[in-house]
Coordinates of C-alpha atoms in Angstrom, one line a residue:
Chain A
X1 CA -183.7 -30.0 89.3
X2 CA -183.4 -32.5 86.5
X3 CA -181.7 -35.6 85.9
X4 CA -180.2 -37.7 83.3
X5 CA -181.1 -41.3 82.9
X6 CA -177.0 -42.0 83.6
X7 CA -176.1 -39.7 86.0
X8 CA -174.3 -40.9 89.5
X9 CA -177.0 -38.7 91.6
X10 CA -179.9 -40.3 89.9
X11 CA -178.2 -44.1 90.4
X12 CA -177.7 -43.3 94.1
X13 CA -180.9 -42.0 95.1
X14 CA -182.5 -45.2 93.6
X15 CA -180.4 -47.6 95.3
X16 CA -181.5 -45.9 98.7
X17 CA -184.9 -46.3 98.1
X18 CA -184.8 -49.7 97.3
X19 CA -182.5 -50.5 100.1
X20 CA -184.3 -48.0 102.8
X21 CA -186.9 -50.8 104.3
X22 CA -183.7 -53.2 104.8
X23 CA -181.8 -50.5 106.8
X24 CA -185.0 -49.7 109.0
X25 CA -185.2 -53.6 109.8
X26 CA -181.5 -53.4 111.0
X27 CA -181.7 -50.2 112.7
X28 CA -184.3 -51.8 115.2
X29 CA -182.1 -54.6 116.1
X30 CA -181.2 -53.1 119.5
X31 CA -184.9 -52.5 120.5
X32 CA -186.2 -56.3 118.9
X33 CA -183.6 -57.8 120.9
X34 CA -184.2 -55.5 124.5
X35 CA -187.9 -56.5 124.6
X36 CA -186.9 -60.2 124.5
X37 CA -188.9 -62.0 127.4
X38 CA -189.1 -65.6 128.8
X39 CA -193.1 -65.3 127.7
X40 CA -194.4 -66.4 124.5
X41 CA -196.0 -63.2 123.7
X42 CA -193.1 -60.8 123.9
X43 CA -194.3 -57.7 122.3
X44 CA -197.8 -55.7 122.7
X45 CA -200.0 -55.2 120.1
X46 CA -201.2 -52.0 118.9
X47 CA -204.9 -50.5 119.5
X48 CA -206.3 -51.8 116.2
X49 CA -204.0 -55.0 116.1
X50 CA -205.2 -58.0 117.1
X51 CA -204.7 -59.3 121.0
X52 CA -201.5 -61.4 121.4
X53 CA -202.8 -63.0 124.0
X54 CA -206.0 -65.0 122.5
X55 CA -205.1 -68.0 120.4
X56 CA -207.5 -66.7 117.6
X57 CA -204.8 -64.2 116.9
X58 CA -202.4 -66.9 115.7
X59 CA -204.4 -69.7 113.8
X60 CA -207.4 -70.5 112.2
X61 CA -209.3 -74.0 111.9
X62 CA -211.1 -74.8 108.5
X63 CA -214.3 -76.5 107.5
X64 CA -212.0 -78.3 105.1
X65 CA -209.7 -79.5 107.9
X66 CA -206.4 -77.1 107.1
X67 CA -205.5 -74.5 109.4
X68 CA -204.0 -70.6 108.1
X69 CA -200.9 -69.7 110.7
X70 CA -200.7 -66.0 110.9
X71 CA -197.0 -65.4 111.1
X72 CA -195.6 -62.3 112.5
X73 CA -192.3 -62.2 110.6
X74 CA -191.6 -61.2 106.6
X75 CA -190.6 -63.4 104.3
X76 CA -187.6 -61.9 102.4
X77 CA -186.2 -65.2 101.0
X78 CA -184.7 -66.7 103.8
X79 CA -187.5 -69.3 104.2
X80 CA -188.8 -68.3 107.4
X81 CA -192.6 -68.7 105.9
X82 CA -192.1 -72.6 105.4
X83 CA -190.5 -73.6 108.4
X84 CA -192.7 -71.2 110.6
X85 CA -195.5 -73.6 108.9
X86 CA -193.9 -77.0 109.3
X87 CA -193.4 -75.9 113.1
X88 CA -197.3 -75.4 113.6
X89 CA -197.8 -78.3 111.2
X90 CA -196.0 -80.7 113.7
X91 CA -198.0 -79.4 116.9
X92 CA -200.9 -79.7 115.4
X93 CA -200.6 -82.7 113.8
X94 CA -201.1 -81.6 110.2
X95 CA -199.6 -82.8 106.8
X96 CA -197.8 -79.5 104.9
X97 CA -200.7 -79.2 102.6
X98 CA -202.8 -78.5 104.9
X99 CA -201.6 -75.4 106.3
X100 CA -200.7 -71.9 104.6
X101 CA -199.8 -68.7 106.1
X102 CA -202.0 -65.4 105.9
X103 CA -200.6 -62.4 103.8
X104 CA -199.0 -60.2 106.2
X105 CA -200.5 -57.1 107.5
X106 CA -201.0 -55.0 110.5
X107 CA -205.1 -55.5 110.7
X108 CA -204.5 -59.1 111.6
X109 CA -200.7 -60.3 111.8
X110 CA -199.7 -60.3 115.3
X111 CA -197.2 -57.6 116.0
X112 CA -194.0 -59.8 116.0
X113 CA -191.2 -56.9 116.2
X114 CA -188.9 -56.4 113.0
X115 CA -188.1 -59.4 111.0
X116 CA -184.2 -58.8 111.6
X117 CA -181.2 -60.3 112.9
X118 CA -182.0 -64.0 111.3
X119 CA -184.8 -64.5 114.5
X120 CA -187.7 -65.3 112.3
X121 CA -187.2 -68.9 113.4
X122 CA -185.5 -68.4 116.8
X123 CA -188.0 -65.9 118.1
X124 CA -191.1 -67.0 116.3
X125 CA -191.0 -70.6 116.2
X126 CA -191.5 -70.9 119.9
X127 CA -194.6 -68.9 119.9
X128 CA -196.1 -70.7 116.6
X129 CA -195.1 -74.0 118.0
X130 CA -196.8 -72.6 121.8
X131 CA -199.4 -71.3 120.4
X132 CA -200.1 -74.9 117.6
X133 CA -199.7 -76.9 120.7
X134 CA -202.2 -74.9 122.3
X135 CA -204.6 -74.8 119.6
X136 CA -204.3 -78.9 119.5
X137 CA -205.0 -79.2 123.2
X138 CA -208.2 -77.0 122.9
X139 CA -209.4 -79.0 120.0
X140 CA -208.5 -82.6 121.5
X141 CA -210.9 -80.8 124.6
X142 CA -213.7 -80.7 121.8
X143 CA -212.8 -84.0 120.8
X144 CA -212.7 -85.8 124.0
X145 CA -216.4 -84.9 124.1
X146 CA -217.5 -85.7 120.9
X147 CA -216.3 -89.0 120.7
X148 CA -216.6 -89.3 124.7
X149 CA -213.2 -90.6 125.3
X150 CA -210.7 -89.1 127.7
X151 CA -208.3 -86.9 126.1
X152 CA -204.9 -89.0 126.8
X153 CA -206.8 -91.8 124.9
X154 CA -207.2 -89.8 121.6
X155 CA -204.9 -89.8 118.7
X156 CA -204.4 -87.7 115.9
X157 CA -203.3 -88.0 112.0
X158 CA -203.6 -85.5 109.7
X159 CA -205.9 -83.6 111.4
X160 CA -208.4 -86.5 112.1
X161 CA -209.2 -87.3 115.6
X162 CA -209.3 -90.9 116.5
X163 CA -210.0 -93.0 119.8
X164 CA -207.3 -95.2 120.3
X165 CA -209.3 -98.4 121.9
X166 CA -211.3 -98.0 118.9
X167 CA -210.3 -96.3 115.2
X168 CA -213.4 -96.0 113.9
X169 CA -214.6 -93.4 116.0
X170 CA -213.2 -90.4 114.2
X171 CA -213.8 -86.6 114.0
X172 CA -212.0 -84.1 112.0
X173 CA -210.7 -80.7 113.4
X174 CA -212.3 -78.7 110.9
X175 CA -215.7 -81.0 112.1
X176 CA -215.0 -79.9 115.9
X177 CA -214.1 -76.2 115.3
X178 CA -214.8 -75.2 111.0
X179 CA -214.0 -71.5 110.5
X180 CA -215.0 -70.8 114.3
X181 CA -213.0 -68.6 116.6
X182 CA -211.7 -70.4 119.6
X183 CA -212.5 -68.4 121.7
X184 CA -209.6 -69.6 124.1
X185 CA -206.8 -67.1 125.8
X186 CA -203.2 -67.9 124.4
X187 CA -201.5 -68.9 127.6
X188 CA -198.1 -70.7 126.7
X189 CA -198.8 -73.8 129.2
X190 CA -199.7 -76.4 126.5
X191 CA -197.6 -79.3 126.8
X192 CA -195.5 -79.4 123.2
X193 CA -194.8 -82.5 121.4
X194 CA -191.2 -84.3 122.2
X195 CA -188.8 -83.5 119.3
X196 CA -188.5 -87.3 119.4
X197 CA -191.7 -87.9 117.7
X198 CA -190.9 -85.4 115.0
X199 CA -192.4 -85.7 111.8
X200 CA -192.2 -82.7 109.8
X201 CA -189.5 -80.5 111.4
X202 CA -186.4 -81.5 110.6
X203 CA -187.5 -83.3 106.6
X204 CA -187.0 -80.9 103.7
X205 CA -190.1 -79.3 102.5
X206 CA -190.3 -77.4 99.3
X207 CA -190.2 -73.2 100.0
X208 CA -193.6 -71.9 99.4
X209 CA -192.1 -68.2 98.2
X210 CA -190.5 -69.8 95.3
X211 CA -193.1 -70.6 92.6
X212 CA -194.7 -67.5 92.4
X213 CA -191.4 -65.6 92.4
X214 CA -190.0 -67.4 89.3
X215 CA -193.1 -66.9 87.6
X216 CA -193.7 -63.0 88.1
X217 CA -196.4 -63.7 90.3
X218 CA -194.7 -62.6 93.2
X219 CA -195.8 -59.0 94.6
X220 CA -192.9 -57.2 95.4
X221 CA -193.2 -53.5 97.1
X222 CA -192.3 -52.2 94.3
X223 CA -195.5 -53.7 92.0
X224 CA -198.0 -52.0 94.9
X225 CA -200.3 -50.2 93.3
X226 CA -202.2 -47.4 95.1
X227 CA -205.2 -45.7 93.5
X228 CA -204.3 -42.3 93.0
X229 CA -200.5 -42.8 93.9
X230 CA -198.3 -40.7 93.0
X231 CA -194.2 -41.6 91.5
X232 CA -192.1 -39.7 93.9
X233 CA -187.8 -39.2 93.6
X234 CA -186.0 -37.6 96.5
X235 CA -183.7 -34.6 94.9
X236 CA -180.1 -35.0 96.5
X237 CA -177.9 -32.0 95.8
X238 CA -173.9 -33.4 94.4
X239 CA -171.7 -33.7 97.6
X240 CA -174.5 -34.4 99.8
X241 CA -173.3 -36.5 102.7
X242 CA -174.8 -39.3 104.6
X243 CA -176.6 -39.4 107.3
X244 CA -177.8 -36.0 109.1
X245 CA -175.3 -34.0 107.7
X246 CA -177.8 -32.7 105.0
X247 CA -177.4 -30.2 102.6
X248 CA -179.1 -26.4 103.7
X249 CA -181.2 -25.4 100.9
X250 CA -180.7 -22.0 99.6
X251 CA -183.4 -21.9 96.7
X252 CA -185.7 -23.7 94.7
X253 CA -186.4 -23.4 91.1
X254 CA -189.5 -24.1 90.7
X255 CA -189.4 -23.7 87.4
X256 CA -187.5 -26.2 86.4
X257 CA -190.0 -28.5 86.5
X258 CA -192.5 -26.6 84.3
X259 CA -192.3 -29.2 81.6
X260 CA -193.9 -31.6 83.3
X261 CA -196.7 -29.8 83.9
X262 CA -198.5 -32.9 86.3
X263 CA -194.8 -32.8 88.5
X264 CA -195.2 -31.1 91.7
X265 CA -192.4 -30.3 94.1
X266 CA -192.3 -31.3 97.7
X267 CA -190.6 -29.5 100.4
X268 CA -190.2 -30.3 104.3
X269 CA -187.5 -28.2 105.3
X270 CA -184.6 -28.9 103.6
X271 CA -186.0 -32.1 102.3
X272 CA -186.8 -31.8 98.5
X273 CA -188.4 -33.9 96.4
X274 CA -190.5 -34.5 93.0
X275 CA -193.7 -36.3 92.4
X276 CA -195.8 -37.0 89.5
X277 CA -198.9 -39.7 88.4
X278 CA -196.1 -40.7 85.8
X279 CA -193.1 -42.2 87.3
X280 CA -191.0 -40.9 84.2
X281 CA -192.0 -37.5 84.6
X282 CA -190.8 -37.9 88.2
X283 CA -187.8 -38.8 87.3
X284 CA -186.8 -36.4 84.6
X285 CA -188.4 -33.6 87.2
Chain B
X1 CA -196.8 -37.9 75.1
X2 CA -197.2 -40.2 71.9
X3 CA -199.4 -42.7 71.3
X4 CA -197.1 -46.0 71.1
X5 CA -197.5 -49.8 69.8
X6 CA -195.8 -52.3 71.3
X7 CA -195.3 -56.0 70.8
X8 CA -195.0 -57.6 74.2
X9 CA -195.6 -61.2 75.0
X10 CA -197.2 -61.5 71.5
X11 CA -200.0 -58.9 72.0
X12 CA -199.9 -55.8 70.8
X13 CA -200.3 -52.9 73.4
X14 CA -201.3 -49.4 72.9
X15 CA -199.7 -47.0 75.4
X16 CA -199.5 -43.4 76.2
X17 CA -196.1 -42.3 76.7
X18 CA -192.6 -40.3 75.6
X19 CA -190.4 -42.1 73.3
X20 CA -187.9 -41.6 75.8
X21 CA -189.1 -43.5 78.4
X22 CA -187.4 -46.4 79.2
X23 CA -188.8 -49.4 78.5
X24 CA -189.3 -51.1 82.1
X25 CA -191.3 -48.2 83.5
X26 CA -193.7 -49.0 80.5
X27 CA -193.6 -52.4 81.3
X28 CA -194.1 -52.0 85.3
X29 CA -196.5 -48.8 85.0
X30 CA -198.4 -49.3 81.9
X31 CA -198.7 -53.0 81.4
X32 CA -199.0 -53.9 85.1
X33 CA -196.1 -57.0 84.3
X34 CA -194.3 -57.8 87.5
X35 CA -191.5 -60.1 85.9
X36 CA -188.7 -57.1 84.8
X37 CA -188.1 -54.8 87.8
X38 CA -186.0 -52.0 88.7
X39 CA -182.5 -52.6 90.3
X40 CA -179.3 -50.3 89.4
X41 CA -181.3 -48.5 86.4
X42 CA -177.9 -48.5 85.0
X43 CA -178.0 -52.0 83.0
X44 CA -175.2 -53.2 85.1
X45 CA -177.4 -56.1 87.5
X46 CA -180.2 -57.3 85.3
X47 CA -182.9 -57.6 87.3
X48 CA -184.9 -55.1 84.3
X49 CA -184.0 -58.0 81.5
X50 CA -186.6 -59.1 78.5
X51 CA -186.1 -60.6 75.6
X52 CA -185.5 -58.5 72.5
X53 CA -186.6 -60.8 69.7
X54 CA -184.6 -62.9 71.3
X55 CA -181.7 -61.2 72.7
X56 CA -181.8 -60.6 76.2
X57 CA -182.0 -56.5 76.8
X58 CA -182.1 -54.6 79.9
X59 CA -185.7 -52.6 79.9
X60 CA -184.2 -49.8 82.4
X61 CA -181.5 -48.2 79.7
X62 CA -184.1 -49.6 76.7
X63 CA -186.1 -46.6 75.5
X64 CA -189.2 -47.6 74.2
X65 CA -189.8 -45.4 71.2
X66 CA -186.5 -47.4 70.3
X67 CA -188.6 -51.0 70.3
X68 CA -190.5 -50.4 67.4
X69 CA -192.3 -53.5 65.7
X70 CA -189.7 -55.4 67.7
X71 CA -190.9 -58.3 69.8
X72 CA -190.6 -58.0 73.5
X73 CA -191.2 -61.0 75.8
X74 CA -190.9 -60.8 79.8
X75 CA -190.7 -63.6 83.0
X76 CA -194.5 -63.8 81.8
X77 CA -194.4 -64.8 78.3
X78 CA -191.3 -66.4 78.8
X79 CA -193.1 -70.4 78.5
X80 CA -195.2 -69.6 75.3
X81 CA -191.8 -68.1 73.8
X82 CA -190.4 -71.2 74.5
X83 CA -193.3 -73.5 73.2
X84 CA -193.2 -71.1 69.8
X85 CA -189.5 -71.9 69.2
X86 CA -189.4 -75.3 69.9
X87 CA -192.4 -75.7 68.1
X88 CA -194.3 -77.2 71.3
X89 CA -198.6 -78.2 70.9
X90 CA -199.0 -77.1 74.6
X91 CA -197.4 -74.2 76.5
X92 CA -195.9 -75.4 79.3
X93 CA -196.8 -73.7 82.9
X94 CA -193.4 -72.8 83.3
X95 CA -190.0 -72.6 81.3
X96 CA -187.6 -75.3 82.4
X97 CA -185.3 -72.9 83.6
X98 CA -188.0 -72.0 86.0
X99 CA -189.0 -75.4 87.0
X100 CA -185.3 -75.9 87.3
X101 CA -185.5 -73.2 89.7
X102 CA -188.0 -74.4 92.1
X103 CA -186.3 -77.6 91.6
X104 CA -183.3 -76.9 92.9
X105 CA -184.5 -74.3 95.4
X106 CA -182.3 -71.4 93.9
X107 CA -183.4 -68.4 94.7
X108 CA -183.4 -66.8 98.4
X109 CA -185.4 -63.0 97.9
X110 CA -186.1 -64.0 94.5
X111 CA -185.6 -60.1 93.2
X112 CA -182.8 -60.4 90.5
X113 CA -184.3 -63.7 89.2
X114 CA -186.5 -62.3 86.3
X115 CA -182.7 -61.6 85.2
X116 CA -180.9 -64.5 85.8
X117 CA -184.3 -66.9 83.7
X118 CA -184.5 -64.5 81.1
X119 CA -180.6 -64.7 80.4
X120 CA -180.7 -68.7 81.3
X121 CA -183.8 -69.2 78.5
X122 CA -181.8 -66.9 76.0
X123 CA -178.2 -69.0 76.5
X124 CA -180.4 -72.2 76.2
X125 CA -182.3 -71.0 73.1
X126 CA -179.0 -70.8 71.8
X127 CA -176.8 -73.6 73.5
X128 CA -178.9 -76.3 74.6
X129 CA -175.8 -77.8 76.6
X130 CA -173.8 -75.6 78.0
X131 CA -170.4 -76.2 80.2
X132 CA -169.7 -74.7 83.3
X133 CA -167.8 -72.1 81.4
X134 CA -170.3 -71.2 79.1
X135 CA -172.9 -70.8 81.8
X136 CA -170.2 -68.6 84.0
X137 CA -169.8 -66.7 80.9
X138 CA -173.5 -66.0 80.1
X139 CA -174.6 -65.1 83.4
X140 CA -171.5 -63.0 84.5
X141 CA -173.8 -59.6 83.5
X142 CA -176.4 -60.6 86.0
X143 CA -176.0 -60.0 89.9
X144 CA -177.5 -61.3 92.8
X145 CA -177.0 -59.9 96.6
X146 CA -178.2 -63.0 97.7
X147 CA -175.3 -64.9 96.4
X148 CA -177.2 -67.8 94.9
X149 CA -174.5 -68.5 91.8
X150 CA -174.1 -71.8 92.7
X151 CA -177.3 -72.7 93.0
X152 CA -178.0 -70.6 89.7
X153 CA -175.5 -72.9 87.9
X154 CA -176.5 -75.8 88.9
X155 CA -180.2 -75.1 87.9
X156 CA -179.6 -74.4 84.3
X157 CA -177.5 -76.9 84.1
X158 CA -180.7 -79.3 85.5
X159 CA -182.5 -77.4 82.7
X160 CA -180.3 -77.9 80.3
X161 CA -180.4 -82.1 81.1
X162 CA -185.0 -81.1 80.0
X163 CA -183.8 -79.7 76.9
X164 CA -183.1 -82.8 75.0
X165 CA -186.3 -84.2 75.8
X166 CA -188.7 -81.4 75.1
X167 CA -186.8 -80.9 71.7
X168 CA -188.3 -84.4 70.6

């Protein structure tokens, strides 16, 4: 049960860890693309995930007039985080500064399905867009009584409200609605602006990934950081085939990892493994 | 175990660890630095790379009782290396091969790039203006799945066009 630093065993079973979240996403192709639906909510949400079907699920209004989009789909380079944002910019009638995503994660991104099969934007721009258009109907609702003016007679510009018969009456979104829930079910039925009066789809806006990727900023799954995690390398015997035609083991030597006194092996059937607090010690185990 | 010093971004760094063990895990585990990471582990992609007093180096084959008083700078330290050889007053936020990045919207996953703007800043350091070739030739070690080469080439050669005027 050791290992040199060089050896083909040790290269391989590194490579498939690094690789194994990509060929998960894949795998799920068939079932992302079976629960496709004509509704803008297409998958359910979990018991502790937030409800697809409320608009507070998808975006938040700020005091400070920007909005946060929570996005359902990884950002794995392909850009999907930026356009996602220009799509709910456009709806909602916001510059590109003045919206950002939330960090993804299952307490409060909505369940979206697998980010696979290049349908970040095909899939999820509809619903963003739906669900922007949606929020900008509820908040020209506020507005329309604020500034008493009918709704079709209010215009909007970076997030500012203004009566068209008269410019000076103004009122921003974050002014109607600051860091309040909407309180408002996510039905799909706003009316969405005509691609003809485009702004911010369609121009080329600067990937938001990028910065703190060039500068080591960037948290990739490899930098996470649990307290108390433990470094952990899946032992593959030589010959070892892919794919369900494992291996049968016969007998562990447990110890051969008696010089690394913190190591510990890990067995599930014929699955066999080593972890330790030091990710060297892992290794060489 | 030994009680180690290293040199790494210009600070010195007092770890617990076996001579052995190669220099990125030190890096990633110890020092918490997210700029070299681990791709092959076999120093043949270079997404691990840092700069050996200088000389680019791939962390993952790089045992660390092997660094010695030798200065190691990552991704991190990268712009204050750069200020400190070209004599700069101010440290610039980033290295103009990583503004040259952003500027030319490079990168796609962004994993190998530690890699490909530690090897651009050490090709620079030592060609201001390279050709095509050159750049071709300097960067062959370094891989990216992505397939961003193009885009690679023609950002150091936008950071190559910064060079001169930093250099005054």
């Amino acid at each position: 049960m050791t290992s040199s630093l060089t050896g083909a065993a040790f290269a391989r079973r590194d490579f498939l860890k690094g690789g194994g979240a990509l060929i998960i996403g894949f795998s799920l192709c068939g079932a992302v693309f079976g629960q496709e639906g004509v509704d803008f909510v297409a998958f359910a949400a979990g018991p502790d995930q937030p409800d697809l079907k409320q608009l507070d699920t998808w975006l938040a209004i700020h005091a400070n007039n920007t909005a946060t989009i929570f996005l359902g789909y990884v950002e794995l380079g392909q850009g999907s985080s930026t356009a996602l944002l220009q799509i709910a910019a456009e709806e909602l009638d916001l510059n590109m500064n003045q919206v950002k995503s939330a960090r993804l994660d299952t307490n409060w991104s909505p369940n979206q399905g697998a980010t696979a099969a290049s349908a970040a934007i095909a899939r999820g721009g509809p619903r963003i867009r739906a669900a922007a258009a949606e929020a900008r109907r509820a908040l020209l609702t506020l507005a329309s009584k604020r500034l008493n003016a009918p709704v079709d007679r209010l215009a909007v510009f970076n997030g500012m409200v203004s009566v068209v018969d008269n410019p000076t009456r103004t009122v921003a979104y974050g002014a109607l609605l600051g860091d309040k829930p909407f309180h408002v079910p996510f039905t799909g039925t706003a009316p969405l602006k005509p691609v003809s009066a485009y702004k911010v789809v369609g121009t080329r806006v600067p990937r938001n990934d990028i910065p703190d990727k060039v500068s080591g900023k960037h948290v990739y799954i490899q930098h996470v950081r649990m307290a108390g995690m433990l470094h952990g390398r899946v032992v593959r015997p030589r010959g070892q085939s892919a794919y369900a035609a494992g291996a049968k083991v016969l007998n562990v030597d447990e110890s051969s990892v008696r010089n690394f006194p913190n190591a510990r092996i890990v067995r599930r059937r014929d699955f066999i493994g080593v972890v330790a607090p030091n990710e060297w010690d892992a290794i060489r185990a | 175990m030994a009680q180690l010093s290293i040199r790494v971004n210009e600070r010195m760094w007092k770890i617990i660890a076996t001579p052995d063990t190669p220099l990125l895990y030190v890096l990633s585990n110890e020092l918490g630095l997210q700029g070299p990471r681990f791709g092959c582990g076999l120093a043949q992609c270079g997404s691990c790379s840092v700069l050996v007093e200088g000389i680019e180096t791939r962390s993952c084959v790089t045992l660390v009782g092997s660094i010695g008083s030798k200065s190691v700078t990552t991704l991190e330290g990268l712009s204050s290396w750069f200020a400190r050889q070209k004599g700069l007053s101010k440290v610039p936020a980033l290295h103009p091969v990583q503004q040259a990045m952003i500027d030319e919207q490079a990168l796609q996953c962004g994993y190998c790039y530690n890699g490909m703007i530690i090897k651009a800043a050490e090709l620079l350091s030592k060609v201001s203006q390279p050709s095509e070739a050159q750049i071709r030739s300097a960067m062959n070690g370094h891989l990216c799945r992505c397939g961003t080469y193009p885009r690679i080439t023609k950002a150091i050669q936008r950071a190559s066009r910064m060079m001169p005027e930093v250099n005054k």
